[in-house]
Tab-separated table of C-alpha atoms in Angstrom:
chain	number	residue	atom	x	y	z
L	1	UNK	CA	-0.001	-0.019	-0.001
L	2	UNK	CA	2.784	2.441	0.946
L	3	UNK	CA	4.576	1.715	-2.320
L	4	UNK	CA	1.357	2.355	-4.248
L	5	UNK	CA	0.794	5.704	-2.524
L	6	UNK	CA	4.394	6.662	-3.222
L	7	UNK	CA	3.895	5.853	-6.911
L	8	UNK	CA	0.720	7.933	-7.080
L	9	UNK	CA	2.500	10.805	-5.358
L	10	UNK	CA	5.234	10.662	-7.963
L	11	UNK	CA	2.762	10.373	-10.819
L	12	UNK	CA	0.430	13.184	-9.740
L	13	UNK	CA	2.861	16.068	-10.517
L	14	UNK	CA	3.421	14.536	-13.959
L	15	UNK	CA	-0.324	14.507	-14.618
L	16	UNK	CA	-0.715	18.040	-13.333
L	17	UNK	CA	2.506	19.340	-14.952
L	18	UNK	CA	0.743	20.585	-18.099
L	19	UNK	CA	-1.886	22.670	-16.264
L	20	UNK	CA	-1.782	26.196	-17.684
L	21	UNK	CA	-1.646	29.065	-15.201
L	22	UNK	CA	-1.556	32.533	-16.738
L	23	UNK	CA	-0.909	35.439	-14.385
L	24	UNK	CA	-2.732	38.741	-15.016
L	25	UNK	CA	-1.165	40.995	-17.635
L	26	UNK	CA	-2.729	44.160	-16.207
L	27	UNK	CA	-1.812	45.654	-12.886
L	28	UNK	CA	-3.870	47.844	-10.610
L	29	UNK	CA	-7.229	46.467	-11.768
L	30	UNK	CA	-9.791	44.468	-9.906
L	31	UNK	CA	-8.716	40.857	-9.755
L	32	UNK	CA	-10.898	38.192	-11.437
L	33	UNK	CA	-10.124	34.548	-12.283
L	34	UNK	CA	-11.251	32.220	-15.047
L	35	UNK	CA	-11.096	28.415	-14.892
L	36	UNK	CA	-11.210	27.085	-18.459
L	37	UNK	CA	-12.096	23.439	-19.112
L	38	UNK	CA	-10.526	21.793	-22.182
L	39	UNK	CA	-12.361	19.978	-24.898
L	40	UNK	CA	-11.715	16.303	-25.507
L	41	UNK	CA	-8.202	15.592	-26.878
L	42	UNK	CA	-7.404	19.319	-27.117
L	43	UNK	CA	-4.395	20.221	-24.979
L	44	UNK	CA	-4.612	23.124	-22.564
L	45	UNK	CA	-1.839	25.050	-24.292
L	46	UNK	CA	-3.907	25.065	-27.467
L	47	UNK	CA	-6.264	27.540	-25.737
L	48	UNK	CA	-3.482	29.938	-24.719
L	49	UNK	CA	-3.812	32.213	-27.780
L	50	UNK	CA	-7.543	32.746	-27.047
L	51	UNK	CA	-7.270	33.306	-23.292
L	52	UNK	CA	-4.168	35.526	-23.742
L	53	UNK	CA	-6.221	37.700	-26.027
L	54	UNK	CA	-8.983	37.679	-23.411
L	55	UNK	CA	-6.537	38.892	-20.765
L	56	UNK	CA	-5.514	41.783	-22.993
L	57	UNK	CA	-9.042	42.956	-23.863
L	58	UNK	CA	-10.456	42.444	-20.362
L	59	UNK	CA	-10.768	45.448	-18.070
L	60	UNK	CA	-9.720	43.309	-15.128
L	61	UNK	CA	-6.538	41.759	-13.776
L	62	UNK	CA	-7.476	38.327	-15.073
L	63	UNK	CA	-5.957	35.066	-13.830
L	64	UNK	CA	-6.525	32.051	-16.098
L	65	UNK	CA	-6.206	28.424	-15.063
L	66	UNK	CA	-6.645	25.533	-17.524
L	67	UNK	CA	-6.392	22.088	-15.913
L	68	UNK	CA	-5.128	19.224	-17.983
L	69	UNK	CA	-6.914	15.892	-17.576
L	70	UNK	CA	-5.327	12.495	-18.052
L	71	UNK	CA	-4.617	11.850	-21.748
L	72	UNK	CA	-6.612	15.020	-22.423
L	73	UNK	CA	-9.799	12.971	-21.982
L	74	UNK	CA	-12.233	14.578	-19.601
L	75	UNK	CA	-14.534	12.348	-17.569
L	76	UNK	CA	-17.080	13.684	-15.044
L	77	UNK	CA	-15.448	12.093	-12.000
L	78	UNK	CA	-12.164	13.966	-12.722
L	79	UNK	CA	-13.654	17.414	-13.338
L	80	UNK	CA	-13.732	18.626	-9.721
L	81	UNK	CA	-10.135	17.586	-8.980
L	82	UNK	CA	-8.745	19.561	-11.912
L	83	UNK	CA	-10.716	22.687	-10.968
L	84	UNK	CA	-9.537	22.555	-7.356
L	85	UNK	CA	-5.964	21.968	-8.527
L	86	UNK	CA	-5.728	25.107	-10.684
L	87	UNK	CA	-7.572	27.192	-8.125
L	88	UNK	CA	-4.853	26.148	-5.672
L	89	UNK	CA	-2.137	26.987	-8.168
L	90	UNK	CA	-3.417	30.498	-8.845
L	91	UNK	CA	-2.464	33.029	-6.161
L	92	UNK	CA	-5.932	34.445	-5.661
L	93	UNK	CA	-7.171	36.909	-3.096
L	94	UNK	CA	-10.040	35.844	-0.853
L	95	UNK	CA	-12.244	38.416	-2.616
L	96	UNK	CA	-11.467	37.247	-6.161
L	97	UNK	CA	-14.566	36.257	-8.158
L	98	UNK	CA	-14.075	33.038	-10.152
L	99	UNK	CA	-15.711	32.564	-13.557
L	100	UNK	CA	-15.818	29.317	-15.479
L	101	UNK	CA	-15.565	28.476	-19.167
L	102	UNK	CA	-15.586	25.245	-21.132
L	103	UNK	CA	-15.117	24.237	-24.741
L	104	UNK	CA	-16.963	21.366	-26.423
L	105	UNK	CA	-17.148	18.417	-23.996
L	106	UNK	CA	-15.590	20.660	-21.360
L	107	UNK	CA	-18.647	22.953	-21.616
L	108	UNK	CA	-21.057	20.040	-21.600
L	109	UNK	CA	-19.658	18.711	-18.331
L	110	UNK	CA	-18.876	22.063	-16.728
L	111	UNK	CA	-22.559	23.130	-16.542
L	112	UNK	CA	-23.380	20.122	-14.421
L	113	UNK	CA	-20.474	20.820	-12.073
L	114	UNK	CA	-21.427	24.438	-11.520
L	115	UNK	CA	-25.085	23.480	-11.062
L	116	UNK	CA	-24.150	20.923	-8.384
L	117	UNK	CA	-21.162	22.579	-6.704
L	118	UNK	CA	-20.903	26.290	-7.367
L	119	UNK	CA	-24.284	27.964	-7.812
L	120	UNK	CA	-22.744	31.199	-6.466
L	121	UNK	CA	-20.410	31.501	-9.453
L	122	UNK	CA	-20.852	34.913	-11.101
L	123	UNK	CA	-21.025	33.339	-14.542
L	124	UNK	CA	-19.895	30.648	-16.974
L	125	UNK	CA	-19.099	30.641	-20.658
L	126	UNK	CA	-19.874	27.719	-22.990
L	127	UNK	CA	-17.897	27.631	-26.234
L	128	UNK	CA	-18.955	25.150	-28.895
L	129	UNK	CA	-21.424	23.933	-26.297
L	130	UNK	CA	-24.797	24.946	-24.826
L	131	UNK	CA	-27.049	24.560	-21.811
L	132	UNK	CA	-28.652	21.150	-22.137
L	133	UNK	CA	-32.379	20.555	-22.420
L	134	UNK	CA	-32.566	18.923	-18.978
L	135	UNK	CA	-32.098	22.336	-17.401
L	136	UNK	CA	-34.884	23.936	-19.433
L	137	UNK	CA	-37.649	23.378	-16.887
L	138	UNK	CA	-35.587	24.291	-13.826
L	139	UNK	CA	-34.267	27.622	-12.647
L	140	UNK	CA	-30.667	27.355	-13.754
L	141	UNK	CA	-28.761	29.498	-11.249
L	142	UNK	CA	-25.530	30.394	-13.085
L	143	UNK	CA	-25.690	33.170	-15.705
L	144	UNK	CA	-24.261	31.646	-18.906
L	145	UNK	CA	-22.928	33.033	-22.149
L	146	UNK	CA	-23.140	30.585	-25.099
L	147	UNK	CA	-20.902	31.183	-28.109
L	148	UNK	CA	-20.639	28.820	-31.046
L	149	UNK	CA	-19.708	28.896	-34.728
L	150	UNK	CA	-21.935	28.861	-37.749
L	151	UNK	CA	-19.756	26.135	-39.278
L	152	UNK	CA	-19.305	24.066	-36.156
L	153	UNK	CA	-19.416	20.462	-37.351
L	154	UNK	CA	-19.656	18.942	-33.837
L	155	UNK	CA	-21.907	21.377	-31.956
L	156	UNK	CA	-24.264	21.991	-34.841
L	157	UNK	CA	-25.723	25.440	-35.422
L	158	UNK	CA	-29.276	24.006	-35.440
L	159	UNK	CA	-28.839	23.087	-31.750
L	160	UNK	CA	-27.584	26.592	-30.995
L	161	UNK	CA	-30.628	27.929	-32.820
L	162	UNK	CA	-32.736	25.942	-30.348
L	163	UNK	CA	-30.866	27.653	-27.532
L	164	UNK	CA	-31.598	31.071	-29.079
L	165	UNK	CA	-35.291	30.159	-29.336
L	166	UNK	CA	-35.579	29.242	-25.666
L	167	UNK	CA	-33.032	31.479	-23.950
L	168	UNK	CA	-33.193	34.672	-26.015
L	169	UNK	CA	-36.489	34.860	-27.947
L	170	UNK	CA	-38.679	33.122	-25.392
L	171	UNK	CA	-36.408	33.318	-22.337
L	172	UNK	CA	-37.876	34.033	-18.893
L	173	UNK	CA	-34.616	35.484	-17.562
L	174	UNK	CA	-33.140	38.827	-18.669
L	175	UNK	CA	-31.069	38.505	-21.856
L	176	UNK	CA	-28.020	39.565	-19.833
L	177	UNK	CA	-28.219	36.294	-17.922
L	178	UNK	CA	-28.342	33.720	-20.734
L	179	UNK	CA	-27.168	35.315	-24.030
L	180	UNK	CA	-26.487	33.141	-27.069
L	181	UNK	CA	-24.259	34.184	-29.955
L	182	UNK	CA	-23.487	32.477	-33.284
L	183	UNK	CA	-20.167	33.654	-34.800
L	184	UNK	CA	-20.683	33.519	-38.568
L	185	UNK	CA	-17.932	31.791	-40.503
L	186	UNK	CA	-16.362	30.164	-37.403
L	187	UNK	CA	-16.031	26.443	-36.914
L	188	UNK	CA	-15.680	24.247	-33.809
L	189	UNK	CA	-11.930	24.184	-33.485
L	190	UNK	CA	-11.257	27.919	-33.935
L	191	UNK	CA	-11.688	28.431	-30.177
L	192	UNK	CA	-8.330	26.611	-29.956
L	193	UNK	CA	-5.159	26.635	-32.028
L	194	UNK	CA	-2.693	24.167	-33.584
L	195	UNK	CA	-3.525	20.693	-34.850
L	196	UNK	CA	-7.134	19.472	-34.377
L	197	UNK	CA	-7.653	16.012	-32.816
L	198	UNK	CA	-8.949	13.150	-34.924
L	199	UNK	CA	-12.654	13.526	-34.185
L	200	UNK	CA	-12.599	17.265	-34.806
L	201	UNK	CA	-10.632	16.750	-38.049
L	202	UNK	CA	-13.184	14.186	-39.142
L	203	UNK	CA	-16.369	16.079	-38.249
L	204	UNK	CA	-15.647	19.823	-38.246
L	205	UNK	CA	-16.402	22.036	-41.197
L	206	UNK	CA	-14.035	24.454	-42.889
L	207	UNK	CA	-14.028	27.966	-41.450
L	208	UNK	CA	-14.600	31.075	-43.487
L	209	UNK	CA	-12.872	33.494	-41.083
L	210	UNK	CA	-9.300	33.419	-39.826
L	211	UNK	CA	-8.233	32.063	-36.469
L	212	UNK	CA	-7.184	35.546	-35.383
L	213	UNK	CA	-10.606	37.008	-36.226
L	214	UNK	CA	-12.298	34.103	-34.423
L	215	UNK	CA	-10.191	34.591	-31.289
L	216	UNK	CA	-10.731	38.349	-31.286
L	217	UNK	CA	-14.481	37.951	-31.648
L	218	UNK	CA	-14.798	35.297	-28.933
L	219	UNK	CA	-12.418	37.062	-26.519
L	220	UNK	CA	-14.347	40.331	-26.924
L	221	UNK	CA	-17.623	38.567	-26.099
L	222	UNK	CA	-16.131	36.790	-23.114
L	223	UNK	CA	-14.629	40.031	-21.744
L	224	UNK	CA	-17.955	41.843	-22.183
L	225	UNK	CA	-19.812	39.064	-20.349
L	226	UNK	CA	-17.361	39.027	-17.454
L	227	UNK	CA	-17.593	42.814	-17.189
L	228	UNK	CA	-21.403	42.701	-17.268
L	229	UNK	CA	-21.540	40.087	-14.545
L	230	UNK	CA	-19.134	42.219	-12.470
L	231	UNK	CA	-21.535	45.144	-12.635
L	232	UNK	CA	-20.520	47.127	-15.730
L	233	UNK	CA	-23.844	46.747	-17.546
L	234	UNK	CA	-22.805	49.142	-20.322
L	235	UNK	CA	-20.442	46.409	-21.639
L	236	UNK	CA	-23.417	44.253	-22.489
L	237	UNK	CA	-23.980	46.433	-25.553
L	238	UNK	CA	-21.267	44.359	-27.293
L	239	UNK	CA	-23.159	41.120	-26.632
L	240	UNK	CA	-26.524	42.698	-27.384
L	241	UNK	CA	-25.381	43.692	-30.871
L	242	UNK	CA	-24.040	40.179	-31.488
L	243	UNK	CA	-27.295	38.667	-30.236
L	244	UNK	CA	-29.337	40.805	-32.589
L	245	UNK	CA	-27.210	39.618	-35.498
L	246	UNK	CA	-27.609	36.050	-34.267
L	247	UNK	CA	-31.405	36.314	-34.110
L	248	UNK	CA	-31.457	37.484	-37.730
L	249	UNK	CA	-29.139	34.655	-38.720
L	250	UNK	CA	-31.176	31.848	-37.086
L	251	UNK	CA	-34.601	33.164	-38.127
L	252	UNK	CA	-34.775	31.011	-41.311
L	253	UNK	CA	-33.944	27.931	-39.243
L	254	UNK	CA	-36.589	28.788	-36.640
L	255	UNK	CA	-39.146	29.174	-39.423
L	256	UNK	CA	-38.229	25.783	-40.870
L	257	UNK	CA	-38.348	24.016	-37.509
L	258	UNK	CA	-41.680	25.624	-36.705
L	259	UNK	CA	-42.998	24.356	-40.025
L	260	UNK	CA	-41.966	20.853	-38.948
L	261	UNK	CA	-43.730	21.204	-35.580
L	262	UNK	CA	-40.391	20.673	-33.777
L	263	UNK	CA	-40.964	18.798	-30.579
L	264	UNK	CA	-38.093	20.560	-28.777
L	265	UNK	CA	-39.659	23.946	-29.300
L	266	UNK	CA	-42.886	22.770	-27.731
L	267	UNK	CA	-44.057	19.220	-26.969
L	268	UNK	CA	-47.100	17.829	-28.786
L	269	UNK	CA	-50.444	18.373	-27.070
L	270	UNK	CA	-51.616	14.816	-27.936
L	271	UNK	CA	-54.859	14.360	-25.926
L	272	UNK	CA	-54.307	17.480	-23.819
L	273	UNK	CA	-56.468	20.534	-24.462
L	274	UNK	CA	-54.794	22.915	-26.956
L	275	UNK	CA	-52.682	25.613	-25.297
L	276	UNK	CA	-49.779	27.910	-25.987
L	277	UNK	CA	-47.509	25.426	-24.232
L	278	UNK	CA	-47.890	22.601	-26.726
L	279	UNK	CA	-48.177	21.910	-30.489
L	280	UNK	CA	-51.581	20.719	-31.751
L	281	UNK	CA	-50.577	19.831	-35.311
L	282	UNK	CA	-47.826	20.029	-37.890
L	283	UNK	CA	-47.918	23.216	-40.016
L	284	UNK	CA	-46.227	21.524	-42.976
L	285	UNK	CA	-48.976	18.912	-43.174
L	286	UNK	CA	-51.853	21.364	-42.794
L	287	UNK	CA	-50.404	24.107	-45.002
L	288	UNK	CA	-48.738	22.119	-47.773
L	289	UNK	CA	-48.727	18.334	-47.726
L	290	UNK	CA	-52.472	17.623	-47.751
L	291	UNK	CA	-53.087	20.418	-50.264
L	292	UNK	CA	-50.559	18.823	-52.648
L	293	UNK	CA	-52.127	15.414	-52.068
L	294	UNK	CA	-55.614	16.745	-52.779
L	295	UNK	CA	-54.592	18.189	-56.169
L	296	UNK	CA	-57.753	20.282	-56.512
L	297	UNK	CA	-58.049	23.016	-59.139
L	298	UNK	CA	-61.318	24.595	-58.019
L	299	UNK	CA	-62.466	23.588	-54.551
L	300	UNK	CA	-60.328	24.497	-51.571
L	301	UNK	CA	-59.231	22.479	-48.550
L	302	UNK	CA	-58.977	23.533	-44.924
L	303	UNK	CA	-56.719	21.043	-43.159
L	304	UNK	CA	-56.647	20.432	-39.405
L	305	UNK	CA	-53.662	18.339	-38.420
L	306	UNK	CA	-53.180	16.565	-35.103
L	307	UNK	CA	-49.895	15.211	-33.778
L	308	UNK	CA	-50.397	11.701	-32.459
L	309	UNK	CA	-48.387	8.482	-32.373
L	310	UNK	CA	-49.204	6.663	-35.629
L	311	UNK	CA	-49.160	3.286	-33.861
L	312	UNK	CA	-51.794	4.345	-31.354
L	313	UNK	CA	-54.952	2.266	-31.633
L	314	UNK	CA	-57.073	3.436	-28.701
L	315	UNK	CA	-58.227	5.909	-29.714
L	316	UNK	CA	-57.220	5.327	-33.335
L	317	UNK	CA	-56.450	8.674	-34.968
L	318	UNK	CA	-57.246	8.461	-38.663
L	319	UNK	CA	-57.589	10.998	-41.502
L	320	UNK	CA	-61.089	11.981	-42.556
L	321	UNK	CA	-63.134	14.370	-44.626
L	322	UNK	CA	-65.874	16.099	-42.635
L	323	UNK	CA	-68.023	17.457	-45.465
L	324	UNK	CA	-68.489	17.351	-49.213
L	325	UNK	CA	-68.842	19.732	-52.152
L	326	UNK	CA	-71.600	18.020	-54.043
L	327	UNK	CA	-73.691	21.238	-54.471
L	328	UNK	CA	-71.897	22.157	-57.669
L	329	UNK	CA	-70.423	25.487	-56.504
L	330	UNK	CA	-66.836	24.238	-56.302
L	331	UNK	CA	-65.033	27.643	-56.318
L	332	UNK	CA	-66.916	28.587	-53.130
L	333	UNK	CA	-66.645	25.176	-51.491
L	334	UNK	CA	-64.033	24.246	-48.866
L	335	UNK	CA	-63.439	20.669	-47.834
L	336	UNK	CA	-62.706	20.239	-44.131
L	337	UNK	CA	-60.017	17.568	-43.868
L	338	UNK	CA	-58.397	16.050	-40.770
L	339	UNK	CA	-54.863	14.612	-40.995
L	340	UNK	CA	-52.464	12.979	-38.501
L	341	UNK	CA	-48.692	13.559	-38.187
L	342	UNK	CA	-45.981	12.018	-36.022
L	343	UNK	CA	-42.383	13.233	-36.213
L	344	UNK	CA	-39.614	10.706	-35.726
L	345	UNK	CA	-36.270	11.933	-34.350
L	346	UNK	CA	-32.817	10.408	-34.173
L	347	UNK	CA	-32.545	8.031	-31.204
L	348	UNK	CA	-29.216	9.513	-30.118
L	349	UNK	CA	-30.689	13.022	-30.032
L	350	UNK	CA	-32.365	12.182	-26.727
L	351	UNK	CA	-28.865	12.478	-25.180
L	352	UNK	CA	-28.726	16.112	-26.403
L	353	UNK	CA	-25.154	15.988	-27.714
L	354	UNK	CA	-25.592	18.299	-30.707
L	355	UNK	CA	-23.656	15.667	-32.640
L	356	UNK	CA	-26.529	14.205	-34.679
L	357	UNK	CA	-29.299	16.039	-36.560
L	358	UNK	CA	-31.929	17.602	-34.369
L	359	UNK	CA	-34.652	17.844	-37.000
L	360	UNK	CA	-37.093	15.003	-37.646
L	361	UNK	CA	-35.587	12.225	-39.744
L	362	UNK	CA	-39.061	11.498	-41.062
L	363	UNK	CA	-42.595	12.810	-40.758
L	364	UNK	CA	-45.168	10.009	-40.608
L	365	UNK	CA	-48.251	11.535	-42.129
L	366	UNK	CA	-51.726	10.012	-42.539
L	367	UNK	CA	-53.726	11.762	-45.284
L	368	UNK	CA	-56.872	11.121	-47.257
L	369	UNK	CA	-56.244	9.845	-50.777
L	370	UNK	CA	-56.570	12.125	-53.766
L	371	UNK	CA	-59.357	9.829	-54.996
L	372	UNK	CA	-61.311	10.355	-51.752
L	373	UNK	CA	-60.876	14.113	-51.951
L	374	UNK	CA	-62.037	14.312	-55.556
L	375	UNK	CA	-65.025	12.144	-54.909
L	376	UNK	CA	-65.947	14.426	-52.017
L	377	UNK	CA	-66.088	17.326	-54.481
L	378	UNK	CA	-68.782	15.507	-56.449
L	379	UNK	CA	-66.682	14.088	-59.292
L	380	UNK	CA	-68.363	10.681	-59.006
L	381	UNK	CA	-66.378	7.481	-59.194
L	382	UNK	CA	-62.767	8.470	-59.753
L	383	UNK	CA	-60.113	6.024	-61.015
L	384	UNK	CA	-57.844	5.317	-58.015
L	385	UNK	CA	-54.968	4.176	-60.219
L	386	UNK	CA	-55.001	7.482	-62.066
L	387	UNK	CA	-55.305	9.698	-59.003
L	388	UNK	CA	-53.071	7.839	-56.532
L	389	UNK	CA	-51.098	5.406	-58.664
L	390	UNK	CA	-48.025	7.601	-59.067
L	391	UNK	CA	-45.492	8.818	-56.492
L	392	UNK	CA	-47.484	11.534	-54.752
L	393	UNK	CA	-45.294	11.371	-51.653
L	394	UNK	CA	-42.326	12.139	-53.916
L	395	UNK	CA	-44.134	15.250	-55.166
L	396	UNK	CA	-44.725	16.442	-51.586
L	397	UNK	CA	-41.109	15.758	-50.662
L	398	UNK	CA	-39.912	17.745	-53.652
L	399	UNK	CA	-42.071	20.604	-52.415
L	400	UNK	CA	-40.428	20.264	-48.988
L	401	UNK	CA	-36.954	20.370	-50.508
L	402	UNK	CA	-37.815	23.375	-52.610
L	403	UNK	CA	-39.360	25.166	-49.641
L	404	UNK	CA	-36.292	24.540	-47.484
L	405	UNK	CA	-33.894	25.748	-50.183
L	406	UNK	CA	-35.993	28.842	-50.825
L	407	UNK	CA	-36.010	29.788	-47.124
L	408	UNK	CA	-32.394	29.284	-46.028
L	409	UNK	CA	-30.067	32.245	-45.605
L	410	UNK	CA	-28.538	33.590	-48.812
L	411	UNK	CA	-24.909	32.924	-47.799
L	412	UNK	CA	-25.838	29.389	-46.729
L	413	UNK	CA	-27.540	28.768	-50.070
L	414	UNK	CA	-24.501	30.035	-51.987
L	415	UNK	CA	-22.190	27.794	-49.964
L	416	UNK	CA	-24.448	24.757	-50.365
L	417	UNK	CA	-24.789	25.236	-54.096
L	418	UNK	CA	-20.981	25.215	-54.370
L	419	UNK	CA	-20.093	22.476	-51.911
L	420	UNK	CA	-23.224	20.637	-50.835
L	421	UNK	CA	-24.676	17.262	-51.746
L	422	UNK	CA	-28.110	17.842	-53.260
L	423	UNK	CA	-31.135	15.727	-52.324
L	424	UNK	CA	-32.908	14.024	-55.233
L	425	UNK	CA	-36.395	12.648	-54.751
L	426	UNK	CA	-36.819	9.005	-55.737
L	427	UNK	CA	-39.984	7.076	-56.491
L	428	UNK	CA	-42.271	6.047	-53.635
L	429	UNK	CA	-41.843	2.550	-52.236
L	430	UNK	CA	-44.921	0.462	-51.562
L	431	UNK	CA	-47.760	0.270	-51.009
L	432	UNK	CA	-47.179	-1.126	-47.544
L	433	UNK	CA	-50.877	-1.568	-46.756
L	434	UNK	CA	-50.246	-3.507	-43.571
L	435	UNK	CA	-50.001	-0.660	-41.042
L	436	UNK	CA	-46.952	-1.959	-39.113
L	437	UNK	CA	-44.948	-2.323	-42.325
L	438	UNK	CA	-45.558	1.338	-43.193
L	439	UNK	CA	-44.602	2.381	-39.668
L	440	UNK	CA	-41.476	0.240	-39.390
L	441	UNK	CA	-39.972	0.984	-42.808
L	442	UNK	CA	-38.105	4.296	-42.605
L	443	UNK	CA	-37.853	7.152	-45.049
L	444	UNK	CA	-34.772	6.247	-47.078
L	445	UNK	CA	-31.688	8.423	-47.559
L	446	UNK	CA	-29.498	6.690	-50.144
L	447	UNK	CA	-26.039	8.048	-50.939
L	448	UNK	CA	-25.217	7.864	-54.659
L	449	UNK	CA	-22.359	8.742	-56.924
L	450	UNK	CA	-23.782	9.880	-60.241
L	451	UNK	CA	-21.076	10.538	-62.839
L	452	UNK	CA	-18.665	11.557	-60.125
L	453	UNK	CA	-21.168	13.811	-58.316
L	454	UNK	CA	-22.432	12.842	-54.844
L	455	UNK	CA	-26.121	13.117	-54.133
L	456	UNK	CA	-28.684	11.794	-51.657
L	457	UNK	CA	-31.776	10.037	-53.034
L	458	UNK	CA	-34.804	10.329	-50.747
L	459	UNK	CA	-37.474	7.671	-51.100
L	460	UNK	CA	-40.757	7.747	-49.261
L	461	UNK	CA	-42.543	4.737	-47.843
L	462	UNK	CA	-46.245	4.886	-48.657
L	463	UNK	CA	-49.528	3.156	-47.942
L	464	UNK	CA	-52.582	3.811	-50.131
L	465	UNK	CA	-56.064	2.376	-50.348
L	466	UNK	CA	-59.001	3.077	-52.721
L	467	UNK	CA	-62.364	4.301	-51.445
L	468	UNK	CA	-63.853	0.855	-52.098
L	469	UNK	CA	-61.132	-0.943	-50.130
L	470	UNK	CA	-62.361	-4.163	-48.573
L	471	UNK	CA	-61.531	-2.933	-45.083
L	472	UNK	CA	-63.928	0.014	-44.867
L	473	UNK	CA	-62.212	1.555	-41.819
L	474	UNK	CA	-59.025	1.840	-43.909
L	475	UNK	CA	-60.598	2.963	-47.184
L	476	UNK	CA	-59.532	6.150	-49.012
L	477	UNK	CA	-56.182	6.670	-47.305
L	478	UNK	CA	-52.796	7.791	-48.576
L	479	UNK	CA	-50.006	7.664	-45.993
L	480	UNK	CA	-46.516	9.079	-46.630
L	481	UNK	CA	-43.153	9.136	-44.922
L	482	UNK	CA	-42.299	12.765	-45.606
L	483	UNK	CA	-39.076	14.736	-45.685
L	484	UNK	CA	-39.183	17.549	-43.117
L	485	UNK	CA	-38.430	21.027	-44.428
L	486	UNK	CA	-36.356	21.473	-41.264
L	487	UNK	CA	-34.247	18.412	-42.226
L	488	UNK	CA	-33.691	19.988	-45.639
L	489	UNK	CA	-32.454	23.181	-44.032
L	490	UNK	CA	-30.255	21.352	-41.498
L	491	UNK	CA	-28.773	19.383	-44.384
L	492	UNK	CA	-27.845	22.636	-46.151
L	493	UNK	CA	-26.372	24.277	-43.023
L	494	UNK	CA	-24.414	21.241	-41.687
L	495	UNK	CA	-24.568	17.614	-42.850
L	496	UNK	CA	-24.847	18.178	-46.603
L	497	UNK	CA	-21.488	20.003	-46.512
L	498	UNK	CA	-19.428	17.169	-44.999
L	499	UNK	CA	-18.473	15.456	-48.265
L	500	UNK	CA	-16.718	18.506	-49.724
L	501	UNK	CA	-16.408	21.059	-46.921
L	502	UNK	CA	-15.083	19.181	-43.861
L	503	UNK	CA	-11.603	19.863	-42.464
L	504	UNK	CA	-10.166	16.525	-43.603
L	505	UNK	CA	-11.697	16.553	-47.101
L	506	UNK	CA	-9.492	17.417	-50.030
L	507	UNK	CA	-12.109	16.899	-52.721
L	508	UNK	CA	-12.147	19.713	-55.277
L	509	UNK	CA	-15.554	20.929	-56.332
């Protein structure tokens, strides 16, 4: 035992030897300290250029401590020890206020530490990270600045947009407490310097601003936040201007995710009474999908969509037409149609890592068939094979793709047209007229190389039945696995760029 303790005692200084302690560069100012938590596999000294710039632009005498964790791999159980170690290594006064910052995984773990152990901290800064969803329904006690890059390939900008939606646009706390900023043109690694680790090299996107510009921008925001939390509220003007620019930047994404009926903006109402706290139906289904499916030239449709699990059988939510237009005055007739939608999200997204897409990977939509709609307008017996025999889900998915591309930011569209993998709509698969088969078979995303050009073919899974179907309760339906307009936009902002615009990709376009 004694020999083991002696070995640990010898080893500990070696583990701690690469902690970074930066003394203040300004004298005669109020003393403040910052403990900065490294990202996975990024060495503490790779953050020195950023925090040195922070020391120079800060109005305080700023100590900085960056603990190094074993093999530069941070695990929750080690976090506290590293923080205590650098706090002991810095020569702080008893009155010194200590701020915290973390990059990437460091930020993800830091927020739990401060929540559990240091709720009196004046503030924390999350870089390439964000406050996780699990804190959304609690009063998070530590004021937090979130800063991330538009071209962050690990902490995707769509997840930061979600933070803007909740913390800035619909936040209950003052904006000075939980500001969120997207730095346009910056990627994940530009918070640090030097050689990126393997995972960053593999997943991060190429930046469109220099490292020096990125460091200056981030350091200025960090300094303004620290000053604000120390009582100089006039310094928040810097963050406020950046937040306003960020709100403008993310507005197209918010619009696309609202069109999807994004569950992480508001949960579905399901059987609950409609309220402002939940989503009743999917706007894409009610505004576009069913209208395209109906294919009417004269009569109109008014669609009421409800979000419900498609596998639910008691009660069984099914599409229906509540009236008809048999009076002959089609231009003045409106069919009242009920549809059902259920969004399906990536399984891993429940862990809220920002690593996988946050938009729905498919929209499971139950609609009335075009035949049923046309017969409800008084057209008599309509040929089902002519009305519903083609790939109507493909037509709706093309409309979703077009809508997404028409609504993304102009600079994003320009970048995607140059570097992105386009989505091409393939023919519908089916019919899968046994309900479970339609539910279980996913919307397909098939990567293809067509004459040297990469593209993604999207194929819907469909179920369709004529109005004289032998099972009357299932007659006159047309179900589609639909492409979410939010997934189209997320593809253009992040995942559709990976083939030609990631750090490790040398492909010329």
